PDB file of C-alpha atoms and ligand atoms in Angstrom:
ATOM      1  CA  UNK E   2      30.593 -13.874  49.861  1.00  0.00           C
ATOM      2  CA  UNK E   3      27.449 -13.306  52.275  1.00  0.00           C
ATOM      3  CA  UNK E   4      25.922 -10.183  53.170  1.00  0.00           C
ATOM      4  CA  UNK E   5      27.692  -8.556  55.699  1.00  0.00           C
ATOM      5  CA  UNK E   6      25.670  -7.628  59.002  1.00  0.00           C
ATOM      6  CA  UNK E   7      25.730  -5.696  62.025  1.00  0.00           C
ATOM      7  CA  UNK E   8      23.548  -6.332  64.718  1.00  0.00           C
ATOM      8  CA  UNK E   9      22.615  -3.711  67.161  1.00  0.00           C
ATOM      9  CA  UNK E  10      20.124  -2.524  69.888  1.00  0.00           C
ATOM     10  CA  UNK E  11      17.978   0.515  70.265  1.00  0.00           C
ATOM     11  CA  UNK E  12      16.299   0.139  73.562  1.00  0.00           C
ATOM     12  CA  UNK E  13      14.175  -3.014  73.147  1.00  0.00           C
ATOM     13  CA  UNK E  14      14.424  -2.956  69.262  1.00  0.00           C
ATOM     14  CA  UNK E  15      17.203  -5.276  67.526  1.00  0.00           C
ATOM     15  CA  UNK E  16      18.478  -3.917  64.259  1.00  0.00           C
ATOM     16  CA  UNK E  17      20.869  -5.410  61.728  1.00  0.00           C
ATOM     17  CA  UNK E  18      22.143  -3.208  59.124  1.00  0.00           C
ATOM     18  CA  UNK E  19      23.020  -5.354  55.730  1.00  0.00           C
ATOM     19  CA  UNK E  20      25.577  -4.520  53.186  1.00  0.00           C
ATOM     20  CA  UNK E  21      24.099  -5.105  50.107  1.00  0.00           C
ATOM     21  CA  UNK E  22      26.778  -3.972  48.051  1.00  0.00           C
ATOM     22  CA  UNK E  23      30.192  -5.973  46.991  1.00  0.00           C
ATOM     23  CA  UNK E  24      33.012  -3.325  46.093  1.00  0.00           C
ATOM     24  CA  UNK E  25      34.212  -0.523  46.360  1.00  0.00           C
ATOM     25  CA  UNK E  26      33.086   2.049  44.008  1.00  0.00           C
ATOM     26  CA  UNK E  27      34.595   5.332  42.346  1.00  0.00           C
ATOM     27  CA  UNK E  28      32.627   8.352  42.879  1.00  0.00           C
ATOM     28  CA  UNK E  29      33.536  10.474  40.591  1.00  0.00           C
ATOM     29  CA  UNK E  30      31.129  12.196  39.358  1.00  0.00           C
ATOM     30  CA  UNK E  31      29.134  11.949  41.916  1.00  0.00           C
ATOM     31  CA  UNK E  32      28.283  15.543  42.676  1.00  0.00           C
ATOM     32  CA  UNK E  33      26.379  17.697  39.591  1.00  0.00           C
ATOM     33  CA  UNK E  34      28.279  20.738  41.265  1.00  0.00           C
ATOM     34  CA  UNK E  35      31.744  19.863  42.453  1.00  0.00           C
ATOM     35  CA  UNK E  36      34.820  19.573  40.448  1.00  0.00           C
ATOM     36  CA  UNK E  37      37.106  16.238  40.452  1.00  0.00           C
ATOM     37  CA  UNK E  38      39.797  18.052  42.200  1.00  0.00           C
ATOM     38  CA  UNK E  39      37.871  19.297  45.141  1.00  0.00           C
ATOM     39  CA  UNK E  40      35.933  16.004  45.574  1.00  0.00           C
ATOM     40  CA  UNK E  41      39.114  14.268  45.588  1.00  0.00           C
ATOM     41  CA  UNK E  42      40.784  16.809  48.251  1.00  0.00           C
ATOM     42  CA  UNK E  43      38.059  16.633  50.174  1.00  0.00           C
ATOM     43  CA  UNK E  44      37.733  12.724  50.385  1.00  0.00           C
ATOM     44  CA  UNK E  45      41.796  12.858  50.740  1.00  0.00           C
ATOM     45  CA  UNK E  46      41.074  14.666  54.210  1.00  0.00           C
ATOM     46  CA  UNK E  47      38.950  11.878  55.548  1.00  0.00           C
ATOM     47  CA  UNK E  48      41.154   9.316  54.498  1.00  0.00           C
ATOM     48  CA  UNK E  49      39.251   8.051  51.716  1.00  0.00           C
ATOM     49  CA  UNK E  50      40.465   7.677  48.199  1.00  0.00           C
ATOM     50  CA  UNK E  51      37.619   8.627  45.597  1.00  0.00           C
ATOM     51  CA  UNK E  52      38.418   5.761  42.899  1.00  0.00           C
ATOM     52  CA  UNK E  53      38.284   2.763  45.877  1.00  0.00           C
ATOM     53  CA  UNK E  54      35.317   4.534  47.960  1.00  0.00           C
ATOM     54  CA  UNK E  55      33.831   2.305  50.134  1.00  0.00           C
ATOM     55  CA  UNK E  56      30.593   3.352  49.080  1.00  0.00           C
ATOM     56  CA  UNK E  57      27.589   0.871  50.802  1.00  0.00           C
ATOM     57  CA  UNK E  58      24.046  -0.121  50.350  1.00  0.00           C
ATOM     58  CA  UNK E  59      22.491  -0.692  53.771  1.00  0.00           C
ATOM     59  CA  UNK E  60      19.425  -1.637  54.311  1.00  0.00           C
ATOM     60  CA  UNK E  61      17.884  -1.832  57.751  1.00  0.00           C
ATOM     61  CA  UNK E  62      16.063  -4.595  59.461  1.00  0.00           C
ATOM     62  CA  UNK E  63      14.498  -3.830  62.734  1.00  0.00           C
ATOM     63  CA  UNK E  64      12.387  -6.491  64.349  1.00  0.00           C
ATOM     64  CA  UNK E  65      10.305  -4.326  67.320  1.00  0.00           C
ATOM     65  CA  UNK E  66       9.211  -7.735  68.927  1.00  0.00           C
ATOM     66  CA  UNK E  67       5.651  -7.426  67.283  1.00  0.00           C
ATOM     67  CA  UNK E  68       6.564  -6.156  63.948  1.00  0.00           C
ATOM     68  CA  UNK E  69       9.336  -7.216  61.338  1.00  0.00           C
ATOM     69  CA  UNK E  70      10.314  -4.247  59.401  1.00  0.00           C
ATOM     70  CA  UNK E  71      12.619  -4.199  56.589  1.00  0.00           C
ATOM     71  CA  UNK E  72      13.746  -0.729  55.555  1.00  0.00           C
ATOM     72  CA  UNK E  73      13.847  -0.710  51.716  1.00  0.00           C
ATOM     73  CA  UNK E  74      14.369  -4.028  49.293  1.00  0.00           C
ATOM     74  CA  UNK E  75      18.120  -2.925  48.376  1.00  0.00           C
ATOM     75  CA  UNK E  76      19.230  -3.481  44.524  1.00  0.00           C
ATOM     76  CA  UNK E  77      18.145  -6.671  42.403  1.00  0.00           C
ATOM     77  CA  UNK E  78      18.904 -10.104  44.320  1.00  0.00           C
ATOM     78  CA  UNK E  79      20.829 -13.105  42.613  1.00  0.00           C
ATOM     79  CA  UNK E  80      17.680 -14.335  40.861  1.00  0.00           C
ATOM     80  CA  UNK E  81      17.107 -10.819  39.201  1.00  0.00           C
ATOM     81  CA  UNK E  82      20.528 -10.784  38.120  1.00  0.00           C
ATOM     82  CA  UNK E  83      22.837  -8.944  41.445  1.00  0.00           C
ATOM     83  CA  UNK E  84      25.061  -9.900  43.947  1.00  0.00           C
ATOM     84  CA  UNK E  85      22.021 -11.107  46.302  1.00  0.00           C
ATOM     85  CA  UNK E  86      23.908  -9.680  49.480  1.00  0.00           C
ATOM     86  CA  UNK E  87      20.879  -8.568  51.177  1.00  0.00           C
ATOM     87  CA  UNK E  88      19.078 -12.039  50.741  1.00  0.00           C
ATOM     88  CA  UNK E  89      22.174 -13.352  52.115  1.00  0.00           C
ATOM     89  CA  UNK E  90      22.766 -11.203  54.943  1.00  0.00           C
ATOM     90  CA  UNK E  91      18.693 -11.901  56.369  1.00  0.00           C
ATOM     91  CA  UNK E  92      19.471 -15.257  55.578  1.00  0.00           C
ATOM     92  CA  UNK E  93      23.171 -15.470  57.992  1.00  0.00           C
ATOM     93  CA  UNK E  94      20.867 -13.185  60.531  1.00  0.00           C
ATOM     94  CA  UNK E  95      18.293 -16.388  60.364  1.00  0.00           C
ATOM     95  CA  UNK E  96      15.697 -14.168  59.296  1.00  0.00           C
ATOM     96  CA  UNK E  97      12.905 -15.513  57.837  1.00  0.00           C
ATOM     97  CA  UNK E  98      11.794 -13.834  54.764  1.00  0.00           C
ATOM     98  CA  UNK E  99       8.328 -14.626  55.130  1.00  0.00           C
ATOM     99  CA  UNK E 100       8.201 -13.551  58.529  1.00  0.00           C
ATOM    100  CA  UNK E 101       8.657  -9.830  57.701  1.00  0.00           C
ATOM    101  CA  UNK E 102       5.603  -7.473  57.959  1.00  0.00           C
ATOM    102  CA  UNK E 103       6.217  -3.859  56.482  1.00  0.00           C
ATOM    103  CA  UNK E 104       8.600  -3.081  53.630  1.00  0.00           C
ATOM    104  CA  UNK E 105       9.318   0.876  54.032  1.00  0.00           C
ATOM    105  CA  UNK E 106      10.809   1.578  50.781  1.00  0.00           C
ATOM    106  CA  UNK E 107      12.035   5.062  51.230  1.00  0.00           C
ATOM    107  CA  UNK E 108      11.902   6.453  47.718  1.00  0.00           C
ATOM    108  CA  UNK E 109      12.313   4.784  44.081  1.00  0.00           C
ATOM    109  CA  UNK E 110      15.480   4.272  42.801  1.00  0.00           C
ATOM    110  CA  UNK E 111      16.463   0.853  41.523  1.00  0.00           C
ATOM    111  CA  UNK E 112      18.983   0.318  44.657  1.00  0.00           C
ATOM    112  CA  UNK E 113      16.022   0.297  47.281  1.00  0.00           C
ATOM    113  CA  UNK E 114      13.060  -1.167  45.510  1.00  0.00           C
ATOM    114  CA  UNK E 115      15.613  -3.679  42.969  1.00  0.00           C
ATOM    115  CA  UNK E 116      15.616  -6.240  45.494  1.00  0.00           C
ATOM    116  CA  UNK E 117      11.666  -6.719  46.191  1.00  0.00           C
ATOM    117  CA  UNK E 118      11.274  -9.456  43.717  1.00  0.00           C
ATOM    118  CA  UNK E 119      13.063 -12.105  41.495  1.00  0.00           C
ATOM    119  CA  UNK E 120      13.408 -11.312  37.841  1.00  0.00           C
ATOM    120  CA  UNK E 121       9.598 -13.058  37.728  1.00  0.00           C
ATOM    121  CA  UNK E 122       7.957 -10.497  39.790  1.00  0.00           C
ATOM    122  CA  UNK E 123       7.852 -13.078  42.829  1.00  0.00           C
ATOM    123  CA  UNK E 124       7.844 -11.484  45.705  1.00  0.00           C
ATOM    124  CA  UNK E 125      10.701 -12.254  48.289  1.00  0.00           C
ATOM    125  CA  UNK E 126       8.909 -10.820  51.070  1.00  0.00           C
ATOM    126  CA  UNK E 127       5.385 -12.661  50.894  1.00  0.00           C
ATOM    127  CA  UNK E 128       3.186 -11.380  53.570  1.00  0.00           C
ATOM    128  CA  UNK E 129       4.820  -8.074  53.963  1.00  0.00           C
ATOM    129  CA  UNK E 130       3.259  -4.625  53.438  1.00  0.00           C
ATOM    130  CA  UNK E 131       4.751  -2.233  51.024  1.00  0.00           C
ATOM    131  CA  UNK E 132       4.905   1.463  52.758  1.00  0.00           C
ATOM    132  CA  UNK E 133       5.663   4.404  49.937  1.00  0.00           C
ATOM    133  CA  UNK E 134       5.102   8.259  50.176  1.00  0.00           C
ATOM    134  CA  UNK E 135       2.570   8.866  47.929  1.00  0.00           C
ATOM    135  CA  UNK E 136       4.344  11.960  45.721  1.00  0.00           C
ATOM    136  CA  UNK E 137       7.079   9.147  45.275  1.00  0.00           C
ATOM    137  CA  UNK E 138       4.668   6.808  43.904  1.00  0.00           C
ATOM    138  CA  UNK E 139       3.154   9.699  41.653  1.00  0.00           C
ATOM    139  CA  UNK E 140       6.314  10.736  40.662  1.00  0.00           C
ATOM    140  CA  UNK E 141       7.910   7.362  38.896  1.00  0.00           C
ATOM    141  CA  UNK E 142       4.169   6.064  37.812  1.00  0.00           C
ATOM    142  CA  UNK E 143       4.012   9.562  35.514  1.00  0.00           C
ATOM    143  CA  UNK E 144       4.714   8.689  32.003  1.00  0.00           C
ATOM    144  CA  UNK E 145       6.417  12.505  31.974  1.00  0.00           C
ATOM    145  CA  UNK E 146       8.908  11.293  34.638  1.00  0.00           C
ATOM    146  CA  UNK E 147       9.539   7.645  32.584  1.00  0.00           C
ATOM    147  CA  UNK E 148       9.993   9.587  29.389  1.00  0.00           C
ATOM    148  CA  UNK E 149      12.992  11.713  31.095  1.00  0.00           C
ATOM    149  CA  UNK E 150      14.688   7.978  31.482  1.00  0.00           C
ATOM    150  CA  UNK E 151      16.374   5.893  28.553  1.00  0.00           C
ATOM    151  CA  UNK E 152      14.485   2.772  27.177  1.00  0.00           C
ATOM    152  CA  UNK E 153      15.736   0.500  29.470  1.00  0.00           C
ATOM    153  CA  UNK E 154      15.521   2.349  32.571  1.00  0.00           C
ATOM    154  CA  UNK E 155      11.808   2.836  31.879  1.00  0.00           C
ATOM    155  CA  UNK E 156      11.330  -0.484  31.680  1.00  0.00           C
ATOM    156  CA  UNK E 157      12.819  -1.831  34.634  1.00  0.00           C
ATOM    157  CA  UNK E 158      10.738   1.107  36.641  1.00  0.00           C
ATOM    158  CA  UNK E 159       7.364   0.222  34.752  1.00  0.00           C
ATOM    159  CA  UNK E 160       7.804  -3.277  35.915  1.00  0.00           C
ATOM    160  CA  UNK E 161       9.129  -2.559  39.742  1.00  0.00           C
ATOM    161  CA  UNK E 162       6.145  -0.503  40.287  1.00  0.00           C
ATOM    162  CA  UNK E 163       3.463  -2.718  38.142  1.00  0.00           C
ATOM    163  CA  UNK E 164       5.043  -5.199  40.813  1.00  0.00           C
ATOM    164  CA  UNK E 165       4.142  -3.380  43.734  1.00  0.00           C
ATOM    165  CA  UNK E 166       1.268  -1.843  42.175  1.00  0.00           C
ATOM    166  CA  UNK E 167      -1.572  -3.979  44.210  1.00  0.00           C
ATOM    167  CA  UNK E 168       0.336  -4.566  47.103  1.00  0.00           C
ATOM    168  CA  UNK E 169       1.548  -0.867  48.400  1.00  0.00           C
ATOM    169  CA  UNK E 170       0.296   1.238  50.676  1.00  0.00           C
ATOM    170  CA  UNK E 171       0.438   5.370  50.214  1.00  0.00           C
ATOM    171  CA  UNK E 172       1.272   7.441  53.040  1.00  0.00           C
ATOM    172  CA  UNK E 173       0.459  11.270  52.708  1.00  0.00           C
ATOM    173  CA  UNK E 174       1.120  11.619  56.643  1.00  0.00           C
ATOM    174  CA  UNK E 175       4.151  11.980  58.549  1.00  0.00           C
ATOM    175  CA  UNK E 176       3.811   9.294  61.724  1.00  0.00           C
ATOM    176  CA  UNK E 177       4.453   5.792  62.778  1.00  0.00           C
ATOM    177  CA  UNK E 178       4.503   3.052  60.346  1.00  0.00           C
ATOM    178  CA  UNK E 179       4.606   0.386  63.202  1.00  0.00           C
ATOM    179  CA  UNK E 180       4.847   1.176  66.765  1.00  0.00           C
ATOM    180  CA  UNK E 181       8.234   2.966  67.509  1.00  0.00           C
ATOM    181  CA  UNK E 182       8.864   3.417  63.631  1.00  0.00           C
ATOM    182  CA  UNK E 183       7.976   6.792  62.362  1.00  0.00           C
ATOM    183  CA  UNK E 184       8.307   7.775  58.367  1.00  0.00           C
ATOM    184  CA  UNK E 185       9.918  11.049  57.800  1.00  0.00           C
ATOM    185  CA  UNK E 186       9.728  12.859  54.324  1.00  0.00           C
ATOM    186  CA  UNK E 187      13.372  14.355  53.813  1.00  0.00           C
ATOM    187  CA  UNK E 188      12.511  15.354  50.434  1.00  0.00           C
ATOM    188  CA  UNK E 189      14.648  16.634  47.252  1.00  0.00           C
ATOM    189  CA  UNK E 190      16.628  13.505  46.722  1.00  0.00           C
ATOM    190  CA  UNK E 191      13.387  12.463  44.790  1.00  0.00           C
ATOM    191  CA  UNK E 192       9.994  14.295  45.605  1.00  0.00           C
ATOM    192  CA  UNK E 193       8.529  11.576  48.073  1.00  0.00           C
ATOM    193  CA  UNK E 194      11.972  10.371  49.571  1.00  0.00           C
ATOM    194  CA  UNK E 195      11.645   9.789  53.527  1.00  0.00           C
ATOM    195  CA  UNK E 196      13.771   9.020  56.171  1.00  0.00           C
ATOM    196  CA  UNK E 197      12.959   6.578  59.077  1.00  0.00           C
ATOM    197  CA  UNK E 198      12.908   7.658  62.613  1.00  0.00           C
ATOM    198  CA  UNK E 199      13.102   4.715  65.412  1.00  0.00           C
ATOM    199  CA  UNK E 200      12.451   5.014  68.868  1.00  0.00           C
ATOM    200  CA  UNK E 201      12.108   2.556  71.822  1.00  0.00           C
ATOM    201  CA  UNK E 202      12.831   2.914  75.348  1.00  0.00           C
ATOM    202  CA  UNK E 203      14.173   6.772  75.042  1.00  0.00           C
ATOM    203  CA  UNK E 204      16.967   5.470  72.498  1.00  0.00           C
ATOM    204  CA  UNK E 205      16.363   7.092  68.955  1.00  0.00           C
ATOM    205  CA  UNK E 206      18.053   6.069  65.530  1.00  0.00           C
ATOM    206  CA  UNK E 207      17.520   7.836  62.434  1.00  0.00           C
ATOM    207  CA  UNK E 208      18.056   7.042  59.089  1.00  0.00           C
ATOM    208  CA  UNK E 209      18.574   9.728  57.019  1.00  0.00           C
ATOM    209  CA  UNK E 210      18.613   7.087  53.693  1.00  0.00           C
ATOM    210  CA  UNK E 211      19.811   9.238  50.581  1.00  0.00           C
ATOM    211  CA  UNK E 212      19.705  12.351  52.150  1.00  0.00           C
ATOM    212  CA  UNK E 213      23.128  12.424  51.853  1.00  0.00           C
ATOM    213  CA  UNK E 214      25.470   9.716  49.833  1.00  0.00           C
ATOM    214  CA  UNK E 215      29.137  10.240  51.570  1.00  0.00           C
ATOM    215  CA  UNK E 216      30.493  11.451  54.532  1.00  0.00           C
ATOM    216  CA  UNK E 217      31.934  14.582  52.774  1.00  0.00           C
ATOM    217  CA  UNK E 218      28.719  16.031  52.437  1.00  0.00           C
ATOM    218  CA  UNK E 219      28.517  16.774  55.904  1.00  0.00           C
ATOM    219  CA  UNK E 220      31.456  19.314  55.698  1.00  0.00           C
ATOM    220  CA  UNK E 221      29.632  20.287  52.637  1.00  0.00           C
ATOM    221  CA  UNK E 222      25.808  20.064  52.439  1.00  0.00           C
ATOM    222  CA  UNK E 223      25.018  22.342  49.517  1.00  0.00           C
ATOM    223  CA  UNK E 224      26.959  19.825  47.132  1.00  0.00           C
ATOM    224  CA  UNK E 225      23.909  17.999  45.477  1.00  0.00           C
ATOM    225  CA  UNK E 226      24.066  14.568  43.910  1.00  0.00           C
ATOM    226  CA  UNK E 227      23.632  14.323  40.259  1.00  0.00           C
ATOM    227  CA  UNK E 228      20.630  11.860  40.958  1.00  0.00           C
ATOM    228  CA  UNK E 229      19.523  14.301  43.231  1.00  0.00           C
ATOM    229  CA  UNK E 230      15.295  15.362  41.455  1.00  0.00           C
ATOM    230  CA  UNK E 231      15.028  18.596  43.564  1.00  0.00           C
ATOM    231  CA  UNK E 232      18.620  19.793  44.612  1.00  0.00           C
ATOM    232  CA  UNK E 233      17.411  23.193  45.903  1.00  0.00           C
ATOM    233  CA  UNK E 234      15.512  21.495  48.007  1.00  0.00           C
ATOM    234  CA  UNK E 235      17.508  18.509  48.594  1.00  0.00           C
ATOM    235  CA  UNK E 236      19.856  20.759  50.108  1.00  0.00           C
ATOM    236  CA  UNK E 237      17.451  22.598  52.412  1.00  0.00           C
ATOM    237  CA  UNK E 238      16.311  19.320  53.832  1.00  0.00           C
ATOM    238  CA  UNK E 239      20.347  17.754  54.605  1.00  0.00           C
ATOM    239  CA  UNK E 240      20.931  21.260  56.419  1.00  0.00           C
ATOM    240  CA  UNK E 241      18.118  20.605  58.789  1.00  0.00           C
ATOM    241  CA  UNK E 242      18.717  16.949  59.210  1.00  0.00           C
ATOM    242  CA  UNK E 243      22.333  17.295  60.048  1.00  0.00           C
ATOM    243  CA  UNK E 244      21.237  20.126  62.458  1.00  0.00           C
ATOM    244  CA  UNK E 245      18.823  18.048  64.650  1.00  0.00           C
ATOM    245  CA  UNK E 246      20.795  14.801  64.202  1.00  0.00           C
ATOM    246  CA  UNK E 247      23.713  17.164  65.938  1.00  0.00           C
ATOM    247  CA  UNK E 248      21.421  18.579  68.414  1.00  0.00           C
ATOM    248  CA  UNK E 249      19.726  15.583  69.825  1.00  0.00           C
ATOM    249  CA  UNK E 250      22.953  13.378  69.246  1.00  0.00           C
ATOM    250  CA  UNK E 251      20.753  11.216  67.755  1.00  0.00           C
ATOM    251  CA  UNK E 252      23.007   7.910  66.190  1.00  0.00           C
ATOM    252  CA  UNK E 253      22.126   7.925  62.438  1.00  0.00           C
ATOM    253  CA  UNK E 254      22.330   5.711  59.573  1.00  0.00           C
ATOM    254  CA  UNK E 255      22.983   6.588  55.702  1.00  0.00           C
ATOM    255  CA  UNK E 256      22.468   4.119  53.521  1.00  0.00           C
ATOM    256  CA  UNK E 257      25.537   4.801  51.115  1.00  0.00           C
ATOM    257  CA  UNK E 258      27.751   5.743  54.237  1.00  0.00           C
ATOM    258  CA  UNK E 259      30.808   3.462  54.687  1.00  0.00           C
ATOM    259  CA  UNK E 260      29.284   0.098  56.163  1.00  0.00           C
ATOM    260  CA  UNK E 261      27.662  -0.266  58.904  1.00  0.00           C
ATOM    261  CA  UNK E 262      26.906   3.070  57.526  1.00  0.00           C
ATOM    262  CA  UNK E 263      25.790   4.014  61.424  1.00  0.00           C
ATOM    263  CA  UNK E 264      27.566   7.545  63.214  1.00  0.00           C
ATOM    264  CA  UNK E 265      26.697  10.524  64.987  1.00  0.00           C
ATOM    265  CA  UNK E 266      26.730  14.102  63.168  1.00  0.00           C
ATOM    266  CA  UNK E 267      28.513  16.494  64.915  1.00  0.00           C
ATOM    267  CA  UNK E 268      28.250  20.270  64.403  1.00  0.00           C
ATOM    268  CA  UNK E 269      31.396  22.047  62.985  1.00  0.00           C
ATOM    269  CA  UNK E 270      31.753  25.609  62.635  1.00  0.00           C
ATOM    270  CA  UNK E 271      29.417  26.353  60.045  1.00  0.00           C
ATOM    271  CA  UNK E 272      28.557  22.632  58.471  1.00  0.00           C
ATOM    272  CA  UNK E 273      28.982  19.421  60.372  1.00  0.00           C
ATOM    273  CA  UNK E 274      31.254  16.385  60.206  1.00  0.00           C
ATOM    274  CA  UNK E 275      30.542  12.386  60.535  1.00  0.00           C
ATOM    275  CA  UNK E 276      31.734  10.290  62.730  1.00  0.00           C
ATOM    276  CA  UNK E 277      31.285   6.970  62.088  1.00  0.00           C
ATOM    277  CA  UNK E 278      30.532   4.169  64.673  1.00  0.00           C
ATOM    278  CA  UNK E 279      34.116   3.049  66.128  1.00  0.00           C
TER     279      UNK E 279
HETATM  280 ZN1   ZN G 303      20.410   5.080  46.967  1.00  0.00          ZN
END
């Protein structure tokens, strides 16, 4: 099975979103606050069923026509041990993994910065710039935040980051990270996560990453994910995404949304609801 992809335009940009996941998933237990009857009622009312949730991993290629920009690594690639659906899905696009420039990786959990090299440390994407917010990179390089983690967990994120250590670059500034691509903290998920605003020729994308993780937190943005570092403020930062993603009508992108993962947010009553690319 090969990565699936969708390819799409905004203004002169081409983007291809990549499923790097294989099946569907059960979420329960998903949400630190929620109970397993009103997680299930409220998936029921979307149509989804939580126990086959067609939970995604999408990463985001956008090639700007001077600039190849990947937007995070997704989880660990067949040589590391995974599925390899992202490798896959460049691969069926006839993308060139050496041709890629920046690597935004949007915070540090093992599903967006798994896939940057082979279980060797080789990197997949050899001339490409690593982009990280620099209170991310604090945060999971702190022995205090490692210690919090079981053995094996520590490991893996002591040896992701010793991977990246000499090639990333910290940002402490919100703005463009290529022309048209802008990095946007959206923090609380972790305390340097950042979403990735795209713009060319007056059409805008933004991906909103792990700001949110399914569709049901739209109707309900105070529910926080259990993997959520900040919650509080996790939840401070959905509400005001969802609010100018409705405003502007701008399409969005979240990386665990149902692949393609792509849809507008559109104000209701109080909250907001998804809807998803037809
Ligand atoms: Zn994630």
């Amino acid at each position: 099975m090969t990565g699936q992809t969708h390819r799409f335009q905004v203004g002169d940009f081409t983007c291809i979103a990549i499923c790097d996941e294989g099946v569907p998933d059960t979420i329960q237990g998903l949400y630190a606050n929620v109970s397993a009857d009103d997680l299930a009622s409220a998936a029921r009312s979307l149509g989804y069923d939580i126990d086959s949730f067609p939970m995604s991993c999408t990463p985001l290629f956008v090639d700007t026509g001077t600039q190849r920009v990947l937007i995070d690594a997704g989880r660990p690639q067949l040589e590391a041990g995974g599925d390899g659906y992202l490798l896959r899905g460049l691969d069926a696009a006839g993308i060139a993994l050496d041709s890629i420039d920046v690597v935004m990786l949007t915070h540090g959990h093992g599903d967006h910065i798994g896939g940057l090299t082979d279980a060797n440390g080789r990197h997949y994407y050899a001339n490409a710039r690593y982009l990280m917010w620099k209170a991310e990179w604090d945060y999971w390089t702190d022995e205090a935040t490692l210690a919090q983690l079981d053995t094996k967990r520590a490991a893996v994120r002591r040896a992701s980051f010793g991977a990246m250590a000499d090639r990333v670059e910290l940002l402490t500034t919100e703005g463009e990270i290529a022309p048209g691509i802008r990095c946007v903290p959206m923090l609380g998920h972790t305390p340097g996560h950042c979403g990735v605003l795209i713009e060319s020729r007056g059409e805008r994308l933004l991906d909103i990453v792990d700001a949110i993780h399914t569709p049901m937190q739209m109707q309900h943005p105070d529910w926080h994910c259990r993997f959520d570092v900040a919650p509080a403020v996790a939840v401070e930062t959905r509400r005001a995404v969802f609010a100018q993603a409705a405003a502007d009508n701008l399409l969005t992108l979240g990386f665990h949304l149902p692949f393609p993962s792509l849809g507008h947010v559109v104000a209701d009553g109080a909250a907001w609801r998804w809807q998803p690319l037809a």
